[in-house]
mmCIF file of C-alpha atoms in Angstrom:
data_model
loop_
_atom_site.group_PDB
_atom_site.id
_atom_site.type_symbol
_atom_site.label_atom_id
_atom_site.label_comp_id
_atom_site.label_asym_id
_atom_site.label_seq_id
_atom_site.Cartn_x
_atom_site.Cartn_y
_atom_site.Cartn_z
ATOM 1 C CA UNK A 1 -19.664 -26.926 9.629
ATOM 2 C CA UNK A 2 -18.319 -30.467 9.556
ATOM 3 C CA UNK A 3 -19.043 -30.873 5.868
ATOM 4 C CA UNK A 4 -17.974 -27.472 4.614
ATOM 5 C CA UNK A 5 -17.531 -28.506 0.994
ATOM 6 C CA UNK A 6 -21.016 -30.048 0.735
ATOM 7 C CA UNK A 7 -23.020 -26.852 1.242
ATOM 8 C CA UNK A 8 -22.903 -23.122 0.854
ATOM 9 C CA UNK A 9 -21.844 -21.156 3.898
ATOM 10 C CA UNK A 10 -23.615 -18.168 5.409
ATOM 11 C CA UNK A 11 -20.873 -15.562 5.742
ATOM 12 C CA UNK A 12 -20.871 -12.066 7.218
ATOM 13 C CA UNK A 13 -18.162 -9.670 6.023
ATOM 14 C CA UNK A 14 -17.631 -6.542 8.148
ATOM 15 C CA UNK A 15 -15.700 -3.729 6.481
ATOM 16 C CA UNK A 16 -14.971 -0.022 7.070
ATOM 17 C CA UNK A 17 -16.359 2.470 4.560
ATOM 18 C CA UNK A 18 -12.874 3.806 3.770
ATOM 19 C CA UNK A 19 -11.761 0.450 2.329
ATOM 20 C CA UNK A 20 -14.544 -0.496 -0.057
ATOM 21 C CA UNK A 21 -13.893 0.822 -3.559
ATOM 22 C CA UNK A 22 -11.567 -0.459 -6.265
ATOM 23 C CA UNK A 23 -9.958 2.998 -6.491
ATOM 24 C CA UNK A 24 -7.805 2.392 -3.403
ATOM 25 C CA UNK A 25 -5.439 -0.390 -2.400
ATOM 26 C CA UNK A 26 -7.385 -1.062 0.798
ATOM 27 C CA UNK A 27 -10.636 -1.245 -1.146
ATOM 28 C CA UNK A 28 -9.131 -3.610 -3.691
ATOM 29 C CA UNK A 29 -8.078 -6.008 -0.930
ATOM 30 C CA UNK A 30 -11.606 -5.873 0.504
ATOM 31 C CA UNK A 31 -13.113 -6.716 -2.880
ATOM 32 C CA UNK A 32 -10.650 -9.562 -3.408
ATOM 33 C CA UNK A 33 -11.691 -11.065 -0.068
ATOM 34 C CA UNK A 34 -15.370 -10.485 -0.892
ATOM 35 C CA UNK A 35 -14.971 -12.256 -4.244
ATOM 36 C CA UNK A 36 -13.125 -15.167 -2.614
ATOM 37 C CA UNK A 37 -15.840 -15.560 0.022
ATOM 38 C CA UNK A 38 -18.584 -15.569 -2.630
ATOM 39 C CA UNK A 39 -17.053 -18.757 -4.004
ATOM 40 C CA UNK A 40 -17.826 -20.400 -0.666
ATOM 41 C CA UNK A 41 -21.389 -19.265 -0.035
ATOM 42 C CA UNK A 42 -23.808 -16.397 0.546
ATOM 43 C CA UNK A 43 -22.094 -13.244 1.756
ATOM 44 C CA UNK A 44 -23.825 -10.519 3.745
ATOM 45 C CA UNK A 45 -21.884 -7.255 4.000
ATOM 46 C CA UNK A 46 -21.956 -4.799 6.895
ATOM 47 C CA UNK A 47 -20.225 -1.486 6.187
ATOM 48 C CA UNK A 48 -19.285 0.639 9.183
ATOM 49 C CA UNK A 49 -19.568 4.218 7.992
ATOM 50 C CA UNK A 50 -16.869 6.495 9.378
ATOM 51 C CA UNK A 51 -17.190 9.503 7.086
ATOM 52 C CA UNK A 52 -20.676 9.374 5.558
ATOM 53 C CA UNK A 53 -19.479 7.265 2.620
ATOM 54 C CA UNK A 54 -21.731 4.200 2.849
ATOM 55 C CA UNK A 55 -24.137 5.291 0.113
ATOM 56 C CA UNK A 56 -21.215 5.745 -2.276
ATOM 57 C CA UNK A 57 -19.626 2.336 -1.656
ATOM 58 C CA UNK A 58 -22.749 0.163 -1.794
ATOM 59 C CA UNK A 59 -22.252 -0.355 -5.538
ATOM 60 C CA UNK A 60 -19.086 -2.317 -4.740
ATOM 61 C CA UNK A 61 -21.282 -5.012 -3.180
ATOM 62 C CA UNK A 62 -24.169 -5.166 -5.655
ATOM 63 C CA UNK A 63 -24.012 -8.965 -5.716
ATOM 64 C CA UNK A 64 -23.877 -9.412 -1.939
ATOM 65 C CA UNK A 65 -26.647 -11.577 -0.504
ATOM 66 C CA UNK A 66 -27.564 -8.670 1.785
ATOM 67 C CA UNK A 67 -25.998 -5.231 2.220
ATOM 68 C CA UNK A 68 -26.276 -3.075 5.319
ATOM 69 C CA UNK A 69 -24.484 -0.033 6.700
ATOM 70 C CA UNK A 70 -24.447 1.991 9.887
ATOM 71 C CA UNK A 71 -23.032 5.409 10.760
ATOM 72 C CA UNK A 72 -20.629 5.247 13.686
ATOM 73 C CA UNK A 73 -20.335 7.705 16.522
ATOM 74 C CA UNK A 74 -17.536 10.254 16.131
ATOM 75 C CA UNK A 75 -14.479 9.930 18.388
ATOM 76 C CA UNK A 76 -15.580 12.811 20.632
ATOM 77 C CA UNK A 77 -19.089 11.377 20.983
ATOM 78 C CA UNK A 78 -17.609 8.681 23.226
ATOM 79 C CA UNK A 79 -16.531 9.141 26.844
ATOM 80 C CA UNK A 80 -16.260 12.511 28.601
ATOM 81 C CA UNK A 81 -15.545 14.282 25.297
ATOM 82 C CA UNK A 82 -19.219 14.020 24.389
ATOM 83 C CA UNK A 83 -20.218 16.722 26.880
ATOM 84 C CA UNK A 84 -18.144 19.365 25.084
ATOM 85 C CA UNK A 85 -18.309 18.164 21.468
ATOM 86 C CA UNK A 86 -21.315 20.333 20.463
ATOM 87 C CA UNK A 87 -19.117 23.415 20.965
ATOM 88 C CA UNK A 88 -16.205 22.411 18.703
ATOM 89 C CA UNK A 89 -17.039 19.083 17.003
ATOM 90 C CA UNK A 90 -14.203 18.888 14.464
ATOM 91 C CA UNK A 91 -11.525 20.049 16.885
ATOM 92 C CA UNK A 92 -12.642 17.740 19.662
ATOM 93 C CA UNK A 93 -12.886 14.750 17.310
ATOM 94 C CA UNK A 94 -9.260 15.334 16.355
ATOM 95 C CA UNK A 95 -8.156 15.806 19.970
ATOM 96 C CA UNK A 96 -10.052 12.704 21.100
ATOM 97 C CA UNK A 97 -8.473 10.632 18.340
ATOM 98 C CA UNK A 98 -4.965 11.845 19.221
ATOM 99 C CA UNK A 99 -5.005 12.204 22.996
ATOM 100 C CA UNK A 100 -8.022 10.196 24.181
ATOM 101 C CA UNK A 101 -7.932 6.701 25.654
ATOM 102 C CA UNK A 102 -7.371 4.298 22.763
ATOM 103 C CA UNK A 103 -9.632 1.656 24.316
ATOM 104 C CA UNK A 104 -12.719 3.720 23.429
ATOM 105 C CA UNK A 105 -11.919 3.300 19.725
ATOM 106 C CA UNK A 106 -12.312 -0.489 20.085
ATOM 107 C CA UNK A 107 -15.538 -0.532 22.093
ATOM 108 C CA UNK A 108 -18.807 -1.696 20.566
ATOM 109 C CA UNK A 109 -20.520 1.295 18.942
ATOM 110 C CA UNK A 110 -24.140 1.712 20.086
ATOM 111 C CA UNK A 111 -25.333 2.511 16.542
ATOM 112 C CA UNK A 112 -23.481 -0.449 15.046
ATOM 113 C CA UNK A 113 -24.744 -2.891 17.667
ATOM 114 C CA UNK A 114 -28.362 -2.205 16.678
ATOM 115 C CA UNK A 115 -27.597 -3.049 13.037
ATOM 116 C CA UNK A 116 -25.514 -6.086 13.979
ATOM 117 C CA UNK A 117 -28.321 -7.520 16.110
ATOM 118 C CA UNK A 118 -30.758 -7.121 13.220
ATOM 119 C CA UNK A 119 -28.424 -9.081 10.945
ATOM 120 C CA UNK A 120 -28.008 -11.835 13.521
ATOM 121 C CA UNK A 121 -31.781 -12.105 13.921
ATOM 122 C CA UNK A 122 -32.141 -12.801 10.191
ATOM 123 C CA UNK A 123 -29.297 -15.237 9.631
ATOM 124 C CA UNK A 124 -27.220 -17.786 11.495
ATOM 125 C CA UNK A 125 -23.692 -17.209 10.246
ATOM 126 C CA UNK A 126 -21.187 -19.994 9.797
ATOM 127 C CA UNK A 127 -18.299 -17.535 9.883
ATOM 128 C CA UNK A 128 -17.761 -13.802 10.394
ATOM 129 C CA UNK A 129 -14.875 -12.121 8.558
ATOM 130 C CA UNK A 130 -13.597 -8.692 9.580
ATOM 131 C CA UNK A 131 -11.426 -6.285 7.626
ATOM 132 C CA UNK A 132 -9.163 -4.732 10.273
ATOM 133 C CA UNK A 133 -9.563 -5.162 14.022
ATOM 134 C CA UNK A 134 -11.219 -1.865 14.923
ATOM 135 C CA UNK A 135 -14.336 -2.189 12.699
ATOM 136 C CA UNK A 136 -15.223 -5.719 13.777
ATOM 137 C CA UNK A 137 -14.742 -4.715 17.421
ATOM 138 C CA UNK A 138 -16.946 -1.644 16.954
ATOM 139 C CA UNK A 139 -19.673 -3.758 15.352
ATOM 140 C CA UNK A 140 -20.189 -5.456 18.715
ATOM 141 C CA UNK A 141 -20.430 -8.886 17.109
ATOM 142 C CA UNK A 142 -17.567 -10.387 19.112
ATOM 143 C CA UNK A 143 -19.926 -10.619 22.092
ATOM 144 C CA UNK A 144 -23.128 -11.412 20.197
ATOM 145 C CA UNK A 145 -22.540 -14.746 18.444
ATOM 146 C CA UNK A 146 -20.638 -17.995 18.856
ATOM 147 C CA UNK A 147 -19.722 -18.153 15.167
ATOM 148 C CA UNK A 148 -15.994 -18.369 14.440
ATOM 149 C CA UNK A 149 -14.304 -15.069 13.603
ATOM 150 C CA UNK A 150 -11.623 -14.529 10.974
ATOM 151 C CA UNK A 151 -9.640 -11.301 11.122
ATOM 152 C CA UNK A 152 -7.874 -9.751 8.166
ATOM 153 C CA UNK A 153 -5.437 -7.714 10.240
ATOM 154 C CA UNK A 154 -3.690 -6.358 7.116
ATOM 155 C CA UNK A 155 -2.243 -3.045 8.371
ATOM 156 C CA UNK A 156 -1.638 -4.086 11.974
ATOM 157 C CA UNK A 157 -2.846 -1.379 14.324
ATOM 158 C CA UNK A 158 0.477 -1.096 16.153
ATOM 159 C CA UNK A 159 2.495 -1.124 12.918
ATOM 160 C CA UNK A 160 0.591 1.899 11.603
ATOM 161 C CA UNK A 161 1.436 3.872 14.744
ATOM 162 C CA UNK A 162 5.087 2.806 14.613
ATOM 163 C CA UNK A 163 5.236 4.077 11.040
ATOM 164 C CA UNK A 164 3.825 7.460 12.094
ATOM 165 C CA UNK A 165 6.488 7.699 14.787
ATOM 166 C CA UNK A 166 9.082 7.652 12.017
ATOM 167 C CA UNK A 167 7.998 11.018 10.619
ATOM 168 C CA UNK A 168 10.767 13.589 10.738
ATOM 169 C CA UNK A 169 8.494 16.594 11.374
ATOM 170 C CA UNK A 170 6.709 15.205 14.448
ATOM 171 C CA UNK A 171 6.387 17.594 17.375
ATOM 172 C CA UNK A 172 7.430 16.427 20.832
ATOM 173 C CA UNK A 173 3.797 16.470 21.998
ATOM 174 C CA UNK A 174 2.568 14.434 19.027
ATOM 175 C CA UNK A 175 5.390 11.937 19.449
ATOM 176 C CA UNK A 176 4.537 11.460 23.127
ATOM 177 C CA UNK A 177 0.857 11.020 22.234
ATOM 178 C CA UNK A 178 1.710 8.396 19.602
ATOM 179 C CA UNK A 179 3.954 6.500 22.010
ATOM 180 C CA UNK A 180 1.100 6.445 24.515
ATOM 181 C CA UNK A 181 -1.277 5.218 21.783
ATOM 182 C CA UNK A 182 1.189 2.517 20.796
ATOM 183 C CA UNK A 183 1.471 1.194 24.337
ATOM 184 C CA UNK A 184 -2.317 1.047 24.677
ATOM 185 C CA UNK A 185 -2.769 -0.507 21.236
ATOM 186 C CA UNK A 186 -0.305 -3.313 21.934
ATOM 187 C CA UNK A 187 -2.257 -4.141 25.101
ATOM 188 C CA UNK A 188 -5.540 -4.109 23.166
ATOM 189 C CA UNK A 189 -4.131 -6.479 20.534
ATOM 190 C CA UNK A 190 -2.989 -8.898 23.239
ATOM 191 C CA UNK A 191 -6.512 -9.017 24.660
ATOM 192 C CA UNK A 192 -8.514 -9.084 21.421
ATOM 193 C CA UNK A 193 -6.558 -11.285 18.996
ATOM 194 C CA UNK A 194 -7.284 -14.522 20.929
ATOM 195 C CA UNK A 195 -11.008 -13.978 20.200
ATOM 196 C CA UNK A 196 -10.379 -14.871 16.547
ATOM 197 C CA UNK A 197 -10.235 -18.391 15.161
ATOM 198 C CA UNK A 198 -7.822 -17.326 12.445
ATOM 199 C CA UNK A 199 -5.848 -14.218 11.505
ATOM 200 C CA UNK A 200 -4.631 -13.180 8.048
ATOM 201 C CA UNK A 201 -1.499 -11.082 7.728
ATOM 202 C CA UNK A 202 -0.272 -9.351 4.585
ATOM 203 C CA UNK A 203 3.390 -10.400 4.813
ATOM 204 C CA UNK A 204 5.785 -12.956 6.280
ATOM 205 C CA UNK A 205 7.255 -10.223 8.481
ATOM 206 C CA UNK A 206 3.842 -9.498 10.007
ATOM 207 C CA UNK A 207 3.219 -13.225 10.413
ATOM 208 C CA UNK A 208 6.354 -13.643 12.513
ATOM 209 C CA UNK A 209 5.547 -10.605 14.669
ATOM 210 C CA UNK A 210 1.930 -11.555 15.414
ATOM 211 C CA UNK A 211 1.387 -14.160 18.152
ATOM 212 C CA UNK A 212 -1.652 -16.297 17.345
ATOM 213 C CA UNK A 213 -2.483 -20.000 17.375
ATOM 214 C CA UNK A 214 -3.850 -19.982 13.799
ATOM 215 C CA UNK A 215 -2.538 -17.523 11.232
ATOM 216 C CA UNK A 216 -1.488 -17.328 7.600
ATOM 217 C CA UNK A 217 -0.174 -14.873 5.045
ATOM 218 C CA UNK A 218 -2.833 -13.487 2.715
ATOM 219 C CA UNK A 219 -0.652 -11.375 0.428
ATOM 220 C CA UNK A 220 -1.793 -8.239 -1.293
ATOM 221 C CA UNK A 221 -2.191 -8.938 -4.998
ATOM 222 C CA UNK A 222 -3.106 -6.889 -8.036
ATOM 223 C CA UNK A 223 -6.842 -6.351 -8.422
ATOM 224 C CA UNK A 224 -8.332 -7.229 -11.804
ATOM 225 C CA UNK A 225 -11.531 -5.234 -12.493
ATOM 226 C CA UNK A 226 -14.691 -7.194 -13.287
ATOM 227 C CA UNK A 227 -14.647 -6.078 -16.911
ATOM 228 C CA UNK A 228 -11.206 -7.606 -17.513
ATOM 229 C CA UNK A 229 -10.478 -11.295 -17.813
ATOM 230 C CA UNK A 230 -6.838 -10.660 -16.951
ATOM 231 C CA UNK A 231 -4.154 -8.016 -17.070
ATOM 232 C CA UNK A 232 -1.896 -8.523 -20.063
ATOM 233 C CA UNK A 233 1.770 -7.498 -19.960
ATOM 234 C CA UNK A 234 2.490 -4.400 -22.013
ATOM 235 C CA UNK A 235 5.415 -4.112 -24.419
ATOM 236 C CA UNK A 236 8.295 -1.983 -23.171
ATOM 237 C CA UNK A 237 8.019 1.722 -24.016
ATOM 238 C CA UNK A 238 11.678 1.996 -24.954
ATOM 239 C CA UNK A 239 11.590 5.698 -25.808
ATOM 240 C CA UNK A 240 9.461 6.815 -22.878
ATOM 241 C CA UNK A 241 10.790 9.318 -20.358
ATOM 242 C CA UNK A 242 7.623 9.287 -18.225
ATOM 243 C CA UNK A 243 7.992 8.481 -14.527
ATOM 244 C CA UNK A 244 4.548 7.417 -13.271
ATOM 245 C CA UNK A 245 3.166 7.665 -9.741
ATOM 246 C CA UNK A 246 -0.188 5.983 -9.008
ATOM 247 C CA UNK A 247 -1.935 6.456 -5.681
ATOM 248 C CA UNK A 248 -5.023 7.732 -3.901
ATOM 249 C CA UNK A 249 -4.891 11.352 -2.745
ATOM 250 C CA UNK A 250 -6.986 10.470 0.317
ATOM 251 C CA UNK A 251 -4.099 8.364 1.635
ATOM 252 C CA UNK A 252 -1.997 10.999 3.386
ATOM 253 C CA UNK A 253 1.317 9.190 3.009
ATOM 254 C CA UNK A 254 0.903 9.249 -0.786
ATOM 255 C CA UNK A 255 0.680 13.040 -0.804
ATOM 256 C CA UNK A 256 3.537 13.470 1.641
ATOM 257 C CA UNK A 257 5.705 10.945 -0.197
ATOM 258 C CA UNK A 258 5.299 12.408 -3.678
ATOM 259 C CA UNK A 259 5.723 15.995 -2.430
ATOM 260 C CA UNK A 260 8.931 14.973 -0.705
ATOM 261 C CA UNK A 261 10.062 13.338 -3.947
ATOM 262 C CA UNK A 262 9.217 16.459 -5.971
ATOM 263 C CA UNK A 263 11.032 18.738 -3.527
ATOM 264 C CA UNK A 264 14.187 16.747 -2.815
ATOM 265 C CA UNK A 265 14.637 14.446 -5.817
ATOM 266 C CA UNK A 266 12.933 15.690 -8.958
ATOM 267 C CA UNK A 267 15.070 18.839 -9.553
ATOM 268 C CA UNK A 268 18.250 16.724 -9.578
ATOM 269 C CA UNK A 269 16.660 14.076 -11.806
ATOM 270 C CA UNK A 270 15.470 16.492 -14.494
ATOM 271 C CA UNK A 271 18.843 18.253 -14.404
ATOM 272 C CA UNK A 272 20.401 15.009 -15.650
ATOM 273 C CA UNK A 273 17.523 13.834 -17.873
ATOM 274 C CA UNK A 274 16.121 17.067 -19.256
ATOM 275 C CA UNK A 275 13.217 15.493 -21.168
ATOM 276 C CA UNK A 276 11.936 13.487 -18.186
ATOM 277 C CA UNK A 277 8.380 14.066 -16.963
ATOM 278 C CA UNK A 278 6.660 13.070 -13.730
ATOM 279 C CA UNK A 279 3.021 12.031 -14.114
ATOM 280 C CA UNK A 280 0.729 11.679 -11.081
ATOM 281 C CA UNK A 281 -2.594 9.828 -11.338
ATOM 282 C CA UNK A 282 -5.061 8.438 -8.832
ATOM 283 C CA UNK A 283 -8.384 8.953 -7.138
ATOM 284 C CA UNK A 284 -9.225 11.796 -4.815
ATOM 285 C CA UNK A 285 -8.173 15.421 -4.933
ATOM 286 C CA UNK A 286 -4.855 15.463 -6.786
ATOM 287 C CA UNK A 287 -6.278 18.298 -8.864
ATOM 288 C CA UNK A 288 -6.103 20.491 -5.754
ATOM 289 C CA UNK A 289 -2.318 20.080 -5.733
ATOM 290 C CA UNK A 290 -1.933 20.965 -9.402
ATOM 291 C CA UNK A 291 -1.838 24.723 -8.821
ATOM 292 C CA UNK A 292 1.185 24.321 -6.592
ATOM 293 C CA UNK A 293 3.347 23.068 -9.463
ATOM 294 C CA UNK A 294 2.045 24.913 -12.521
ATOM 295 C CA UNK A 295 5.447 26.603 -12.845
ATOM 296 C CA UNK A 296 7.117 23.234 -13.595
ATOM 297 C CA UNK A 297 6.091 21.881 -17.000
ATOM 298 C CA UNK A 298 7.832 18.563 -16.286
ATOM 299 C CA UNK A 299 5.272 17.700 -13.590
ATOM 300 C CA UNK A 300 1.847 16.585 -14.837
ATOM 301 C CA UNK A 301 -0.726 16.136 -12.072
ATOM 302 C CA UNK A 302 -3.656 14.374 -13.731
ATOM 303 C CA UNK A 303 -5.746 12.955 -10.885
ATOM 304 C CA UNK A 304 -8.415 10.361 -11.573
ATOM 305 C CA UNK A 305 -8.313 8.457 -14.863
ATOM 306 C CA UNK A 306 -10.830 5.921 -16.159
ATOM 307 C CA UNK A 307 -8.264 3.555 -17.652
ATOM 308 C CA UNK A 308 -4.966 2.939 -15.869
ATOM 309 C CA UNK A 309 -3.718 0.643 -18.614
ATOM 310 C CA UNK A 310 -3.111 3.647 -20.866
ATOM 311 C CA UNK A 311 -1.014 5.264 -18.145
ATOM 312 C CA UNK A 312 1.150 2.186 -17.719
ATOM 313 C CA UNK A 313 1.437 1.821 -21.501
ATOM 314 C CA UNK A 314 3.029 5.263 -21.835
ATOM 315 C CA UNK A 315 5.246 5.059 -18.751
ATOM 316 C CA UNK A 316 8.908 4.128 -18.633
ATOM 317 C CA UNK A 317 8.480 2.874 -15.070
ATOM 318 C CA UNK A 318 6.631 3.674 -11.846
ATOM 319 C CA UNK A 319 7.950 5.218 -8.650
ATOM 320 C CA UNK A 320 6.826 4.531 -5.073
ATOM 321 C CA UNK A 321 8.763 7.021 -2.899
ATOM 322 C CA UNK A 322 6.978 6.304 0.385
ATOM 323 C CA UNK A 323 8.968 6.227 3.602
ATOM 324 C CA UNK A 324 6.110 5.603 6.022
ATOM 325 C CA UNK A 325 2.633 4.092 6.213
ATOM 326 C CA UNK A 326 1.482 0.672 7.320
ATOM 327 C CA UNK A 327 0.920 -2.324 5.105
ATOM 328 C CA UNK A 328 2.133 -3.353 1.683
ATOM 329 C CA UNK A 329 1.971 -1.083 -1.332
ATOM 330 C CA UNK A 330 -0.361 -2.874 -3.727
ATOM 331 C CA UNK A 331 0.383 -0.541 -6.667
ATOM 332 C CA UNK A 332 3.804 -2.169 -6.934
ATOM 333 C CA UNK A 333 2.156 -5.437 -7.945
ATOM 334 C CA UNK A 334 -0.234 -3.675 -10.309
ATOM 335 C CA UNK A 335 2.713 -2.086 -12.079
ATOM 336 C CA UNK A 336 4.432 -5.468 -12.341
ATOM 337 C CA UNK A 337 1.287 -7.082 -13.741
ATOM 338 C CA UNK A 338 1.306 -4.516 -16.536
ATOM 339 C CA UNK A 339 5.036 -5.267 -16.978
ATOM 340 C CA UNK A 340 6.374 -1.939 -15.794
ATOM 341 C CA UNK A 341 9.246 -2.092 -13.360
ATOM 342 C CA UNK A 342 9.277 0.064 -10.234
ATOM 343 C CA UNK A 343 11.676 2.246 -8.336
ATOM 344 C CA UNK A 344 10.598 1.955 -4.717
ATOM 345 C CA UNK A 345 11.784 3.010 -1.289
ATOM 346 C CA UNK A 346 13.105 0.359 1.055
ATOM 347 C CA UNK A 347 10.013 0.957 3.216
ATOM 348 C CA UNK A 348 7.698 0.234 0.275
ATOM 349 C CA UNK A 349 9.350 -3.160 -0.266
ATOM 350 C CA UNK A 350 7.866 -4.370 3.024
ATOM 351 C CA UNK A 351 5.836 -7.503 2.365
ATOM 352 C CA UNK A 352 7.234 -7.993 -1.125
ATOM 353 C CA UNK A 353 10.624 -9.403 -0.233
ATOM 354 C CA UNK A 354 10.371 -11.895 -3.124
ATOM 355 C CA UNK A 355 10.725 -8.935 -5.495
ATOM 356 C CA UNK A 356 14.453 -8.381 -5.205
ATOM 357 C CA UNK A 357 16.597 -5.327 -5.919
ATOM 358 C CA UNK A 358 18.032 -5.456 -9.455
ATOM 359 C CA UNK A 359 16.104 -8.625 -10.238
ATOM 360 C CA UNK A 360 12.557 -7.280 -10.590
ATOM 361 C CA UNK A 361 12.854 -3.638 -9.536
ATOM 362 C CA UNK A 362 15.147 -1.080 -7.927
ATOM 363 C CA UNK A 363 15.038 -0.432 -4.177
ATOM 364 C CA UNK A 364 16.263 2.884 -2.766
ATOM 365 C CA UNK A 365 17.374 3.278 0.839
ATOM 366 C CA UNK A 366 17.320 7.084 0.718
ATOM 367 C CA UNK A 367 16.633 10.073 -1.504
ATOM 368 C CA UNK A 368 20.076 9.943 -3.116
ATOM 369 C CA UNK A 369 19.338 6.412 -4.329
ATOM 370 C CA UNK A 370 15.902 7.504 -5.568
ATOM 371 C CA UNK A 371 17.649 10.116 -7.703
ATOM 372 C CA UNK A 372 20.303 7.761 -9.074
ATOM 373 C CA UNK A 373 17.732 5.011 -9.626
ATOM 374 C CA UNK A 374 15.455 7.303 -11.617
ATOM 375 C CA UNK A 375 18.310 8.487 -13.796
ATOM 376 C CA UNK A 376 19.490 4.920 -14.409
ATOM 377 C CA UNK A 377 16.054 3.652 -15.414
ATOM 378 C CA UNK A 378 15.339 6.673 -17.617
ATOM 379 C CA UNK A 379 18.602 6.241 -19.505
ATOM 380 C CA UNK A 380 18.745 2.435 -19.659
ATOM 381 C CA UNK A 381 15.638 1.007 -21.378
ATOM 382 C CA UNK A 382 17.238 -2.431 -21.662
ATOM 383 C CA UNK A 383 17.554 -2.636 -17.883
ATOM 384 C CA UNK A 384 13.938 -1.513 -17.525
ATOM 385 C CA UNK A 385 12.800 -4.216 -19.912
ATOM 386 C CA UNK A 386 14.732 -6.967 -18.114
ATOM 387 C CA UNK A 387 13.488 -5.941 -14.675
ATOM 388 C CA UNK A 388 9.903 -5.591 -15.915
ATOM 389 C CA UNK A 389 9.844 -9.061 -17.480
ATOM 390 C CA UNK A 390 11.313 -10.662 -14.368
ATOM 391 C CA UNK A 391 8.880 -8.776 -12.164
ATOM 392 C CA UNK A 392 5.876 -9.802 -14.222
ATOM 393 C CA UNK A 393 6.858 -13.478 -14.074
ATOM 394 C CA UNK A 394 7.350 -13.302 -10.313
ATOM 395 C CA UNK A 395 4.036 -11.563 -9.657
ATOM 396 C CA UNK A 396 2.057 -13.979 -11.850
ATOM 397 C CA UNK A 397 3.695 -16.903 -10.063
ATOM 398 C CA UNK A 398 3.578 -15.714 -6.450
ATOM 399 C CA UNK A 399 0.651 -13.268 -6.275
ATOM 400 C CA UNK A 400 -2.202 -14.747 -8.325
ATOM 401 C CA UNK A 401 -5.951 -14.469 -7.704
ATOM 402 C CA UNK A 402 -6.255 -18.274 -7.666
ATOM 403 C CA UNK A 403 -3.648 -18.510 -4.922
ATOM 404 C CA UNK A 404 -5.374 -15.730 -2.960
ATOM 405 C CA UNK A 405 -8.737 -17.528 -3.164
ATOM 406 C CA UNK A 406 -7.176 -20.794 -2.039
ATOM 407 C CA UNK A 407 -5.636 -19.179 1.053
ATOM 408 C CA UNK A 408 -9.029 -17.758 2.021
ATOM 409 C CA UNK A 409 -10.755 -21.096 1.482
ATOM 410 C CA UNK A 410 -8.094 -23.153 3.256
ATOM 411 C CA UNK A 411 -8.154 -20.948 6.337
ATOM 412 C CA UNK A 412 -11.904 -21.212 6.784
ATOM 413 C CA UNK A 413 -11.922 -24.967 6.146
ATOM 414 C CA UNK A 414 -9.066 -25.558 8.573
ATOM 415 C CA UNK A 415 -10.636 -23.957 11.616
ATOM 416 C CA UNK A 416 -14.176 -25.193 10.853
#
């Protein structure tokens, strides 16, 4: 590895099946890392299959040097739970995930280890890159090779649990279980993070909170599909009264966030801007929610669309009313790339502190500010246009694909 620029590297990328397609923010980050690694050498991909999805995500890695997947054991197939799982598999999986010892979720999976050993027998890897801590731990590779490991921590395991603890509707039992999980997870991170040569975090805040000898910020950026050379800024839709929400239905916080917005904010918004409409698009099962709001003609639940550019073209602005959930909200950057400003919750601004309130977008601390922000943007197209232009310039400058690729390359070169 002493002459890293003189030859192609043999790289293994380990990813979870739930973060592999371009239809989700997590999948887009995976593909951005995959594309950056391909610039450095031959990339083998190992997908750890949590929900029987591996056959559907393989097309995302058609140009991988080698693609492999393995189905993991369910939560209740590990430890003492396994003796009772045949009776109530779904229930016990849920109970094991919530109340079981967290350490079992980070142990090497017996199915995955078999696949990992086969990969190691075929290739000597110069570097192993893992998306999230849990999948790379479950692969068993941390104890099977001396190759350096790079971890894309992204949504830090403890941060996700802390976010869940902020839910208003949590029962006392669930809150106690989450606090117990958090304590165990923090201990696991302290033990496992030193195994990695380098760690990527998604924001400066995460960087400061994560103790590690070698770390850097790998920011979430907008994903440009393979069939597009670039995303061009769209002209302002001055007469539009469409408030656009873009997000995957499979991500629970998206559903909870937009339903909370519809219940507590939207009635007061449309009372002041009577011709306003809320349009919801994204992958997954949004269509299942449509029946719930058929009585309100100002709410259009579309679901999956082939071309998001058309949605941004017709929108006045986008809204990200999420008050929980780990990680950065990549759809904010996508909206800015298309030159549509955003109204976002203070929580959603996490990781994008360079995008300032009333410079590039509007940031709401609570539901009252979501309401007033929506009304202001719907009735002030000049403000929308100014914010959108500033936001687009900032995103192009600070969150480019070239910069992303350089961070990936620099990290691997530095520890090699």
